[in-house]
Amino acid sequence: MQLFYRFFYSPFVNRIVRNTFSLLGNALPKKLRIPISGKVKLQVSPEGQSIQLKTNPTNSMAKLVYWSETHNHEYTDLFIKLLPHTEVFMDIGASIGYYSIVGKTIKPSLQVHAFEPADGPYHYLQENFQMNAFREAEAHQLAISDQAGELSFFAPFNAKYRFLEHHLGGDGSLQNRPEDTHLKEITVKTISLDQMVERLGLSRIDLMKLDTEATEDRVLLGGAESIKKFRPIIISEVLFNKIEEKLDAILQPWDYLIYRHNEESGLERIDSLARKVDDRARNFFFVPKEKQAFFEEEML
C-alpha cells in the first residue's frame, strides 16, 4: 500500500485526480474528496485575490479548504473583515500558514509573525511564505508558552503515509495525550509572548490567532503584559472539556468578552466558555470590552 500511496499522492498524479473529481462540483461524493498533495491555488476574495499553498496528504486543513472553498472554511470571512483594522498579526500555532498567507495577501502591508514549533509544519510554513513572496512575513520555529527554554512537544505522525518526510497533522501540542498513539515526542524551543514582543520590539499587536491544542491558557499567561497593553482581538481554538475554566478565569479580569463562532449561524455572544455538552463549536473570538461596539458593528 505504501507504493500505491506514494504514487497516488505524488503531486502530479494527485493534481490530475483532484482536478478531474472537482468537475463534479457540489455533486462530488465526500468519499472522493481526497487529501491534497503538492501546490494548490485558492481564491480568497470576491475580487479574485488568490493564495498558493503547498501541502501533503497529512494536512486535513488543506483538504477542507480545497474542497469547501476558502469562504466556507472556519472563520476566514470574519478574519478578512478584521484586516483593514489590523497592522500586526500574531499567528500562534500557524501550521503551514493558511491564515498568515490569507492576511498578507489581502493586506500586503500587514506585519505577520507566525509561530510553529514542529519540523514538518514549519518546513511547509517557510516554503509557503517563499512561494507567495512574503519576504516581510516572519516564520519562527518556536512554541509560545508561559516560559522560555525547551519542552517536550507531541507531534503527529500518520502511519498511513510512512513514506513522507514531513507530517502535517494539526494536533501537535505541548500537552501529552497518552491515548493518542499517533503522536511522537520531540523537544522544541519555547518562549513567552511577552519575551517575544520585547525581542521583536513591537509597539502594537492588533490581532492574534491561537491554535495550540489546549495550551492556549499558557500562551495568554505568558503574554499577560502585552495583552493588557495592546488589547488585541484574539481568535482562539477552544477544545471541548479541556481548559475552558482556565480561560474564563484569565479573560474575565482582563475585561474581555467572548463570542462563539458557528460555521452555520455565525457569531454569538456568550458569558462563559464552559459547556455541559459538546456543541461542536471550536473557534471563539475574545474581544476587549472597549472594542465591543466596533466588533459587533463590523462582524455581526
C-alpha positions as a Markdown table, in Angstrom:
| # | Residue | x | y | z |
|---|---|---|---|---|
| 1 | Met | 0.0 | 0.0 | 0.0 |
| 2 | Gln | 2.9 | 2.4 | 0.6 |
| 3 | Leu | 3.9 | 2.1 | -3.0 |
| 4 | Phe | 0.3 | 2.9 | -4.1 |
| 5 | Tyr | 0.0 | 5.9 | -1.7 |
| 6 | Arg | 3.4 | 7.2 | -2.9 |
| 7 | Phe | 2.2 | 7.1 | -6.5 |
| 8 | Phe | -1.4 | 8.3 | -5.9 |
| 9 | Tyr | -0.2 | 11.2 | -3.7 |
| 10 | Ser | 2.7 | 12.3 | -5.9 |
| 11 | Pro | 1.9 | 16.0 | -6.7 |
| 12 | Phe | 1.5 | 15.3 | -10.4 |
| 13 | Val | -1.0 | 12.4 | -10.1 |
| 14 | Asn | -2.8 | 14.0 | -7.2 |
| 15 | Arg | -3.4 | 17.1 | -9.3 |
| 16 | Ile | -4.8 | 15.2 | -12.2 |
| 17 | Val | -7.2 | 13.2 | -10.0 |
| 18 | Arg | -8.4 | 16.1 | -7.9 |
| 19 | Asn | -8.9 | 18.3 | -10.9 |
| 20 | Thr | -11.0 | 15.5 | -12.5 |
| 21 | Phe | -13.1 | 15.0 | -9.4 |
| 22 | Ser | -13.6 | 18.7 | -9.0 |
| 23 | Leu | -15.5 | 18.8 | -12.3 |
| 24 | Leu | -18.4 | 17.3 | -10.4 |
| 25 | Gly | -18.7 | 20.3 | -8.2 |
| 26 | Asn | -21.1 | 20.0 | -5.3 |
| 27 | Ala | -22.3 | 16.6 | -6.7 |
| 28 | Leu | -18.9 | 15.1 | -5.7 |
| 29 | Pro | -19.4 | 12.4 | -3.0 |
| 30 | Lys | -17.5 | 13.1 | 0.2 |
| 31 | Lys | -15.5 | 9.9 | -0.2 |
| 32 | Leu | -14.0 | 11.3 | -3.4 |
| 33 | Arg | -12.8 | 14.5 | -1.7 |
| 34 | Ile | -9.3 | 13.2 | -1.4 |
| 35 | Pro | -6.4 | 14.7 | 0.6 |
| 36 | Ile | -4.3 | 17.2 | -1.3 |
| 37 | Ser | -0.7 | 16.9 | -2.3 |
| 38 | Gly | 1.6 | 19.5 | -3.9 |
| 39 | Lys | 0.7 | 23.1 | -4.8 |
| 40 | Val | -2.9 | 24.5 | -5.0 |
| 41 | Lys | -4.2 | 27.9 | -5.9 |
| 42 | Leu | -7.1 | 29.1 | -3.8 |
| 43 | Gln | -9.2 | 32.2 | -4.3 |
| 44 | Val | -9.7 | 34.1 | -1.1 |
| 45 | Ser | -11.7 | 37.2 | -2.0 |
| 46 | Pro | -14.6 | 38.2 | -4.4 |
| 47 | Glu | -12.1 | 40.5 | -6.1 |
| 48 | Gly | -10.2 | 37.4 | -7.3 |
| 49 | Gln | -7.2 | 37.6 | -4.9 |
| 50 | Ser | -5.7 | 34.2 | -4.5 |
| 51 | Ile | -3.1 | 32.4 | -2.5 |
| 52 | Gln | -0.8 | 29.5 | -3.2 |
| 53 | Leu | -0.5 | 26.7 | -0.7 |
| 54 | Lys | 1.9 | 23.8 | -0.7 |
| 55 | Thr | 0.9 | 20.8 | 1.4 |
| 56 | Asn | 0.8 | 17.0 | 1.6 |
| 57 | Pro | -2.0 | 14.4 | 2.3 |
| 58 | Thr | -1.4 | 14.5 | 6.1 |
| 59 | Asn | -2.8 | 18.0 | 6.4 |
| 60 | Ser | -6.6 | 17.9 | 6.9 |
| 61 | Met | -7.0 | 21.7 | 6.8 |
| 62 | Ala | -5.7 | 21.9 | 3.2 |
| 63 | Lys | -8.2 | 19.2 | 2.2 |
| 64 | Leu | -11.1 | 21.1 | 3.8 |
| 65 | Val | -10.1 | 24.4 | 2.3 |
| 66 | Tyr | -9.7 | 22.9 | -1.2 |
| 67 | Trp | -13.0 | 21.1 | -1.3 |
| 68 | Ser | -15.2 | 23.6 | 0.6 |
| 69 | Glu | -13.6 | 26.9 | -0.8 |
| 70 | Thr | -12.0 | 29.3 | 1.5 |
| 71 | His | -15.0 | 31.5 | 2.3 |
| 72 | Asn | -16.6 | 28.4 | 3.8 |
| 73 | His | -13.6 | 27.4 | 5.9 |
| 74 | Glu | -13.9 | 28.2 | 9.6 |
| 75 | Tyr | -13.9 | 31.9 | 10.2 |
| 76 | Thr | -12.0 | 33.0 | 7.0 |
| 77 | Asp | -14.6 | 35.7 | 6.1 |
| 78 | Leu | -14.6 | 37.2 | 9.6 |
| 79 | Phe | -10.8 | 37.2 | 9.7 |
| 80 | Ile | -10.7 | 39.1 | 6.4 |
| 81 | Lys | -13.2 | 41.7 | 7.8 |
| 82 | Leu | -10.7 | 42.4 | 10.6 |
| 83 | Leu | -7.7 | 43.0 | 8.3 |
| 84 | Pro | -8.4 | 46.7 | 7.5 |
| 85 | His | -8.1 | 47.4 | 11.2 |
| 86 | Thr | -5.0 | 45.2 | 11.7 |
| 87 | Glu | -1.4 | 46.3 | 11.4 |
| 88 | Val | 0.3 | 43.5 | 13.4 |
| 89 | Phe | -0.9 | 39.9 | 13.3 |
| 90 | Met | 0.4 | 37.1 | 15.6 |
| 91 | Asp | -0.3 | 33.6 | 14.2 |
| 92 | Ile | 0.4 | 31.3 | 17.1 |
| 93 | Gly | 0.1 | 27.6 | 16.1 |
| 94 | Ala | 0.4 | 28.6 | 12.4 |
| 95 | Ser | 0.8 | 25.1 | 11.0 |
| 96 | Ile | 1.5 | 25.5 | 7.2 |
| 97 | Gly | 0.5 | 29.2 | 7.3 |
| 98 | Tyr | -3.0 | 29.4 | 5.9 |
| 99 | Tyr | -4.2 | 32.4 | 7.9 |
| 100 | Ser | -0.9 | 34.3 | 7.7 |
| 101 | Ile | -0.9 | 33.9 | 3.9 |
| 102 | Val | -4.6 | 35.0 | 3.6 |
| 103 | Gly | -3.9 | 38.0 | 5.8 |
| 104 | Lys | -0.7 | 39.1 | 3.9 |
| 105 | Thr | -2.4 | 38.5 | 0.5 |
| 106 | Ile | -5.4 | 40.6 | 1.4 |
| 107 | Lys | -3.3 | 43.3 | 3.1 |
| 108 | Pro | 0.3 | 43.3 | 1.8 |
| 109 | Ser | 1.3 | 45.9 | 4.5 |
| 110 | Leu | 0.3 | 43.5 | 7.3 |
| 111 | Gln | 3.1 | 42.7 | 9.7 |
| 112 | Val | 2.9 | 38.9 | 10.3 |
| 113 | His | 4.7 | 36.8 | 12.9 |
| 114 | Ala | 3.9 | 33.1 | 12.6 |
| 115 | Phe | 4.9 | 30.6 | 15.2 |
| 116 | Glu | 5.2 | 26.8 | 14.6 |
| 117 | Pro | 7.5 | 24.6 | 16.6 |
| 118 | Ala | 7.2 | 21.2 | 14.8 |
| 119 | Asp | 9.7 | 20.5 | 12.0 |
| 120 | Gly | 7.2 | 19.3 | 9.3 |
| 121 | Pro | 4.6 | 22.2 | 9.5 |
| 122 | Tyr | 7.5 | 24.7 | 9.9 |
| 123 | His | 9.2 | 23.4 | 6.8 |
| 124 | Tyr | 6.0 | 24.0 | 4.8 |
| 125 | Leu | 5.3 | 27.3 | 6.5 |
| 126 | Gln | 8.6 | 28.6 | 5.3 |
| 127 | Glu | 8.1 | 27.3 | 1.8 |
| 128 | Asn | 4.6 | 28.8 | 1.6 |
| 129 | Phe | 5.9 | 32.2 | 2.7 |
| 130 | Gln | 8.6 | 32.0 | 0.0 |
| 131 | Met | 6.2 | 30.7 | -2.7 |
| 132 | Asn | 3.8 | 33.7 | -2.0 |
| 133 | Ala | 6.8 | 36.1 | -2.0 |
| 134 | Phe | 6.2 | 37.2 | 1.6 |
| 135 | Arg | 9.7 | 38.5 | 2.4 |
| 136 | Glu | 8.5 | 40.6 | 5.3 |
| 137 | Ala | 6.4 | 37.9 | 7.0 |
| 138 | Glu | 8.4 | 36.1 | 9.6 |
| 139 | Ala | 8.2 | 32.4 | 10.4 |
| 140 | His | 9.5 | 31.5 | 13.9 |
| 141 | Gln | 10.2 | 27.8 | 14.8 |
| 142 | Leu | 9.1 | 28.4 | 18.4 |
| 143 | Ala | 6.4 | 27.3 | 20.7 |
| 144 | Ile | 4.7 | 30.2 | 22.5 |
| 145 | Ser | 4.1 | 29.2 | 26.1 |
| 146 | Asp | 4.5 | 30.7 | 29.6 |
| 147 | Gln | 8.2 | 30.2 | 29.8 |
| 148 | Ala | 11.4 | 30.2 | 27.8 |
| 149 | Gly | 13.5 | 27.1 | 27.4 |
| 150 | Glu | 12.9 | 23.7 | 25.9 |
| 151 | Leu | 9.9 | 21.4 | 26.4 |
| 152 | Ser | 8.6 | 18.2 | 25.1 |
| 153 | Phe | 6.2 | 18.6 | 22.1 |
| 154 | Phe | 4.0 | 15.8 | 20.9 |
| 155 | Ala | 3.9 | 15.9 | 17.1 |
| 156 | Pro | 1.5 | 13.9 | 15.0 |
| 157 | Phe | 2.7 | 11.0 | 12.8 |
| 158 | Asn | 0.3 | 9.5 | 10.2 |
| 159 | Ala | 1.2 | 5.8 | 9.7 |
| 160 | Lys | -0.8 | 5.7 | 6.5 |
| 161 | Tyr | 1.9 | 7.9 | 4.9 |
| 162 | Arg | 5.1 | 6.5 | 6.3 |
| 163 | Phe | 7.0 | 7.4 | 3.2 |
| 164 | Leu | 6.6 | 11.1 | 3.8 |
| 165 | Glu | 9.4 | 13.1 | 5.4 |
| 166 | His | 7.1 | 15.7 | 6.9 |
| 167 | His | 3.8 | 15.1 | 8.7 |
| 168 | Leu | 1.4 | 18.0 | 8.9 |
| 169 | Gly | -1.4 | 17.0 | 11.3 |
| 170 | Gly | -2.8 | 19.9 | 13.2 |
| 171 | Asp | -3.0 | 18.4 | 16.6 |
| 172 | Gly | 0.6 | 18.7 | 17.8 |
| 173 | Ser | 0.8 | 20.2 | 21.3 |
| 174 | Leu | 3.0 | 20.8 | 24.4 |
| 175 | Gln | 0.3 | 18.7 | 26.2 |
| 176 | Asn | 0.8 | 15.0 | 26.2 |
| 177 | Arg | -2.2 | 12.8 | 25.3 |
| 178 | Pro | -1.1 | 9.2 | 26.1 |
| 179 | Glu | -4.3 | 7.8 | 24.5 |
| 180 | Asp | -3.2 | 9.2 | 21.1 |
| 181 | Thr | -0.7 | 6.6 | 19.7 |
| 182 | His | -0.1 | 8.6 | 16.6 |
| 183 | Leu | 2.0 | 11.2 | 18.5 |
| 184 | Lys | 5.7 | 11.2 | 18.8 |
| 185 | Glu | 7.7 | 13.2 | 21.4 |
| 186 | Ile | 10.2 | 15.7 | 20.3 |
| 187 | Thr | 12.0 | 18.6 | 22.0 |
| 188 | Val | 11.1 | 22.2 | 20.9 |
| 189 | Lys | 12.3 | 25.7 | 21.9 |
| 190 | Thr | 9.7 | 27.8 | 23.8 |
| 191 | Ile | 9.4 | 31.5 | 24.6 |
| 192 | Ser | 6.7 | 33.6 | 26.2 |
| 193 | Leu | 4.7 | 36.1 | 24.2 |
| 194 | Asp | 5.9 | 38.9 | 26.4 |
| 195 | Gln | 9.5 | 37.9 | 25.8 |
| 196 | Met | 8.9 | 37.7 | 22.0 |
| 197 | Val | 7.3 | 41.1 | 21.9 |
| 198 | Glu | 10.4 | 42.5 | 23.6 |
| 199 | Arg | 12.7 | 40.6 | 21.3 |
| 200 | Leu | 10.8 | 41.9 | 18.2 |
| 201 | Gly | 10.5 | 45.4 | 19.6 |
| 202 | Leu | 6.7 | 45.5 | 18.8 |
| 203 | Ser | 4.8 | 48.6 | 19.6 |
| 204 | Arg | 1.4 | 47.1 | 19.0 |
| 205 | Ile | -0.5 | 43.8 | 18.4 |
| 206 | Asp | -3.9 | 44.1 | 16.8 |
| 207 | Leu | -4.9 | 40.6 | 16.1 |
| 208 | Met | -3.8 | 37.2 | 17.5 |
| 209 | Lys | -4.8 | 33.7 | 16.4 |
| 210 | Leu | -4.3 | 30.8 | 18.9 |
| 211 | Asp | -4.4 | 27.2 | 17.9 |
| 212 | Thr | -2.1 | 25.3 | 20.3 |
| 213 | Glu | -4.3 | 22.3 | 21.2 |
| 214 | Ala | -5.3 | 23.0 | 24.8 |
| 215 | Thr | -2.3 | 25.1 | 25.9 |
| 216 | Glu | -3.9 | 28.5 | 24.9 |
| 217 | Asp | -4.0 | 29.4 | 28.6 |
| 218 | Arg | -0.2 | 29.2 | 28.8 |
| 219 | Val | 0.0 | 31.5 | 25.8 |
| 220 | Leu | -2.2 | 34.1 | 27.4 |
| 221 | Leu | -0.5 | 33.9 | 30.8 |
| 222 | Gly | 2.9 | 34.3 | 29.2 |
| 223 | Gly | 1.7 | 37.3 | 27.2 |
| 224 | Ala | -0.3 | 39.0 | 30.0 |
| 225 | Glu | 1.6 | 42.3 | 30.0 |
| 226 | Ser | 1.5 | 42.6 | 26.2 |
| 227 | Ile | -2.2 | 41.7 | 26.0 |
| 228 | Lys | -3.1 | 44.2 | 28.8 |
| 229 | Lys | -1.0 | 46.9 | 27.0 |
| 230 | Phe | -2.1 | 46.3 | 23.4 |
| 231 | Arg | -5.6 | 44.9 | 23.9 |
| 232 | Pro | -5.7 | 42.7 | 20.7 |
| 233 | Ile | -8.7 | 40.9 | 19.4 |
| 234 | Ile | -7.9 | 37.2 | 19.9 |
| 235 | Ile | -9.2 | 34.3 | 17.8 |
| 236 | Ser | -8.7 | 31.1 | 19.7 |
| 237 | Glu | -9.5 | 27.4 | 19.2 |
| 238 | Val | -11.0 | 26.0 | 22.4 |
| 239 | Leu | -11.4 | 22.3 | 22.6 |
| 240 | Phe | -14.3 | 20.9 | 24.5 |
| 241 | Asn | -13.8 | 19.9 | 28.1 |
| 242 | Lys | -10.2 | 20.9 | 28.3 |
| 243 | Ile | -9.2 | 24.3 | 29.6 |
| 244 | Glu | -12.5 | 26.3 | 29.4 |
| 245 | Glu | -12.5 | 27.2 | 33.1 |
| 246 | Lys | -8.9 | 28.3 | 33.0 |
| 247 | Leu | -9.5 | 30.6 | 30.0 |
| 248 | Asp | -12.6 | 32.1 | 31.7 |
| 249 | Ala | -10.6 | 32.9 | 34.8 |
| 250 | Ile | -7.9 | 34.6 | 32.7 |
| 251 | Leu | -10.3 | 36.6 | 30.4 |
| 252 | Gln | -12.8 | 37.9 | 32.9 |
| 253 | Pro | -10.4 | 40.1 | 35.0 |
| 254 | Trp | -8.9 | 41.5 | 31.7 |
| 255 | Asp | -12.4 | 42.7 | 30.6 |
| 256 | Tyr | -12.5 | 40.5 | 27.5 |
| 257 | Leu | -15.9 | 39.5 | 26.0 |
| 258 | Ile | -16.4 | 36.1 | 24.4 |
| 259 | Tyr | -18.1 | 35.3 | 21.1 |
| 260 | Arg | -18.7 | 31.7 | 19.9 |
| 261 | His | -18.3 | 31.1 | 16.2 |
| 262 | Asn | -20.5 | 28.6 | 14.5 |
| 263 | Glu | -19.9 | 28.0 | 10.8 |
| 264 | Glu | -23.7 | 27.8 | 10.1 |
| 265 | Ser | -25.1 | 30.6 | 12.3 |
| 266 | Gly | -22.0 | 32.9 | 12.7 |
| 267 | Leu | -21.1 | 34.7 | 15.9 |
| 268 | Glu | -22.9 | 34.7 | 19.2 |
| 269 | Arg | -22.0 | 36.5 | 22.4 |
| 270 | Ile | -21.7 | 34.1 | 25.4 |
| 271 | Asp | -20.8 | 34.7 | 29.0 |
| 272 | Ser | -18.6 | 31.6 | 29.6 |
| 273 | Leu | -16.6 | 29.1 | 27.6 |
| 274 | Ala | -17.8 | 26.3 | 29.9 |
| 275 | Arg | -20.1 | 23.8 | 28.2 |
| 276 | Lys | -22.0 | 20.9 | 29.6 |
| 277 | Val | -22.2 | 19.1 | 26.3 |
| 278 | Asp | -20.1 | 19.3 | 23.2 |
| 279 | Asp | -21.8 | 21.8 | 20.9 |
| 280 | Arg | -19.1 | 21.3 | 18.2 |
| 281 | Ala | -18.0 | 24.9 | 18.4 |
| 282 | Arg | -14.2 | 25.1 | 18.2 |
| 283 | Asn | -13.4 | 28.7 | 17.5 |
| 284 | Phe | -14.0 | 31.7 | 19.7 |
| 285 | Phe | -13.3 | 35.4 | 19.5 |
| 286 | Phe | -12.1 | 37.2 | 22.6 |
| 287 | Val | -12.8 | 40.9 | 22.3 |
| 288 | Pro | -11.7 | 43.7 | 24.7 |
| 289 | Lys | -14.8 | 45.3 | 26.2 |
| 290 | Glu | -13.8 | 48.8 | 24.8 |
| 291 | Lys | -13.9 | 47.3 | 21.2 |
| 292 | Gln | -17.4 | 45.7 | 21.6 |
| 293 | Ala | -19.3 | 48.3 | 19.6 |
| 294 | Phe | -16.8 | 48.2 | 16.8 |
| 295 | Phe | -16.6 | 44.5 | 16.7 |
| 296 | Glu | -20.4 | 43.9 | 16.7 |
| 297 | Glu | -20.9 | 46.6 | 14.0 |
| 298 | Glu | -18.3 | 45.1 | 11.8 |
| 299 | Met | -18.9 | 41.4 | 12.4 |
| 300 | Leu | -22.5 | 40.7 | 13.4 |
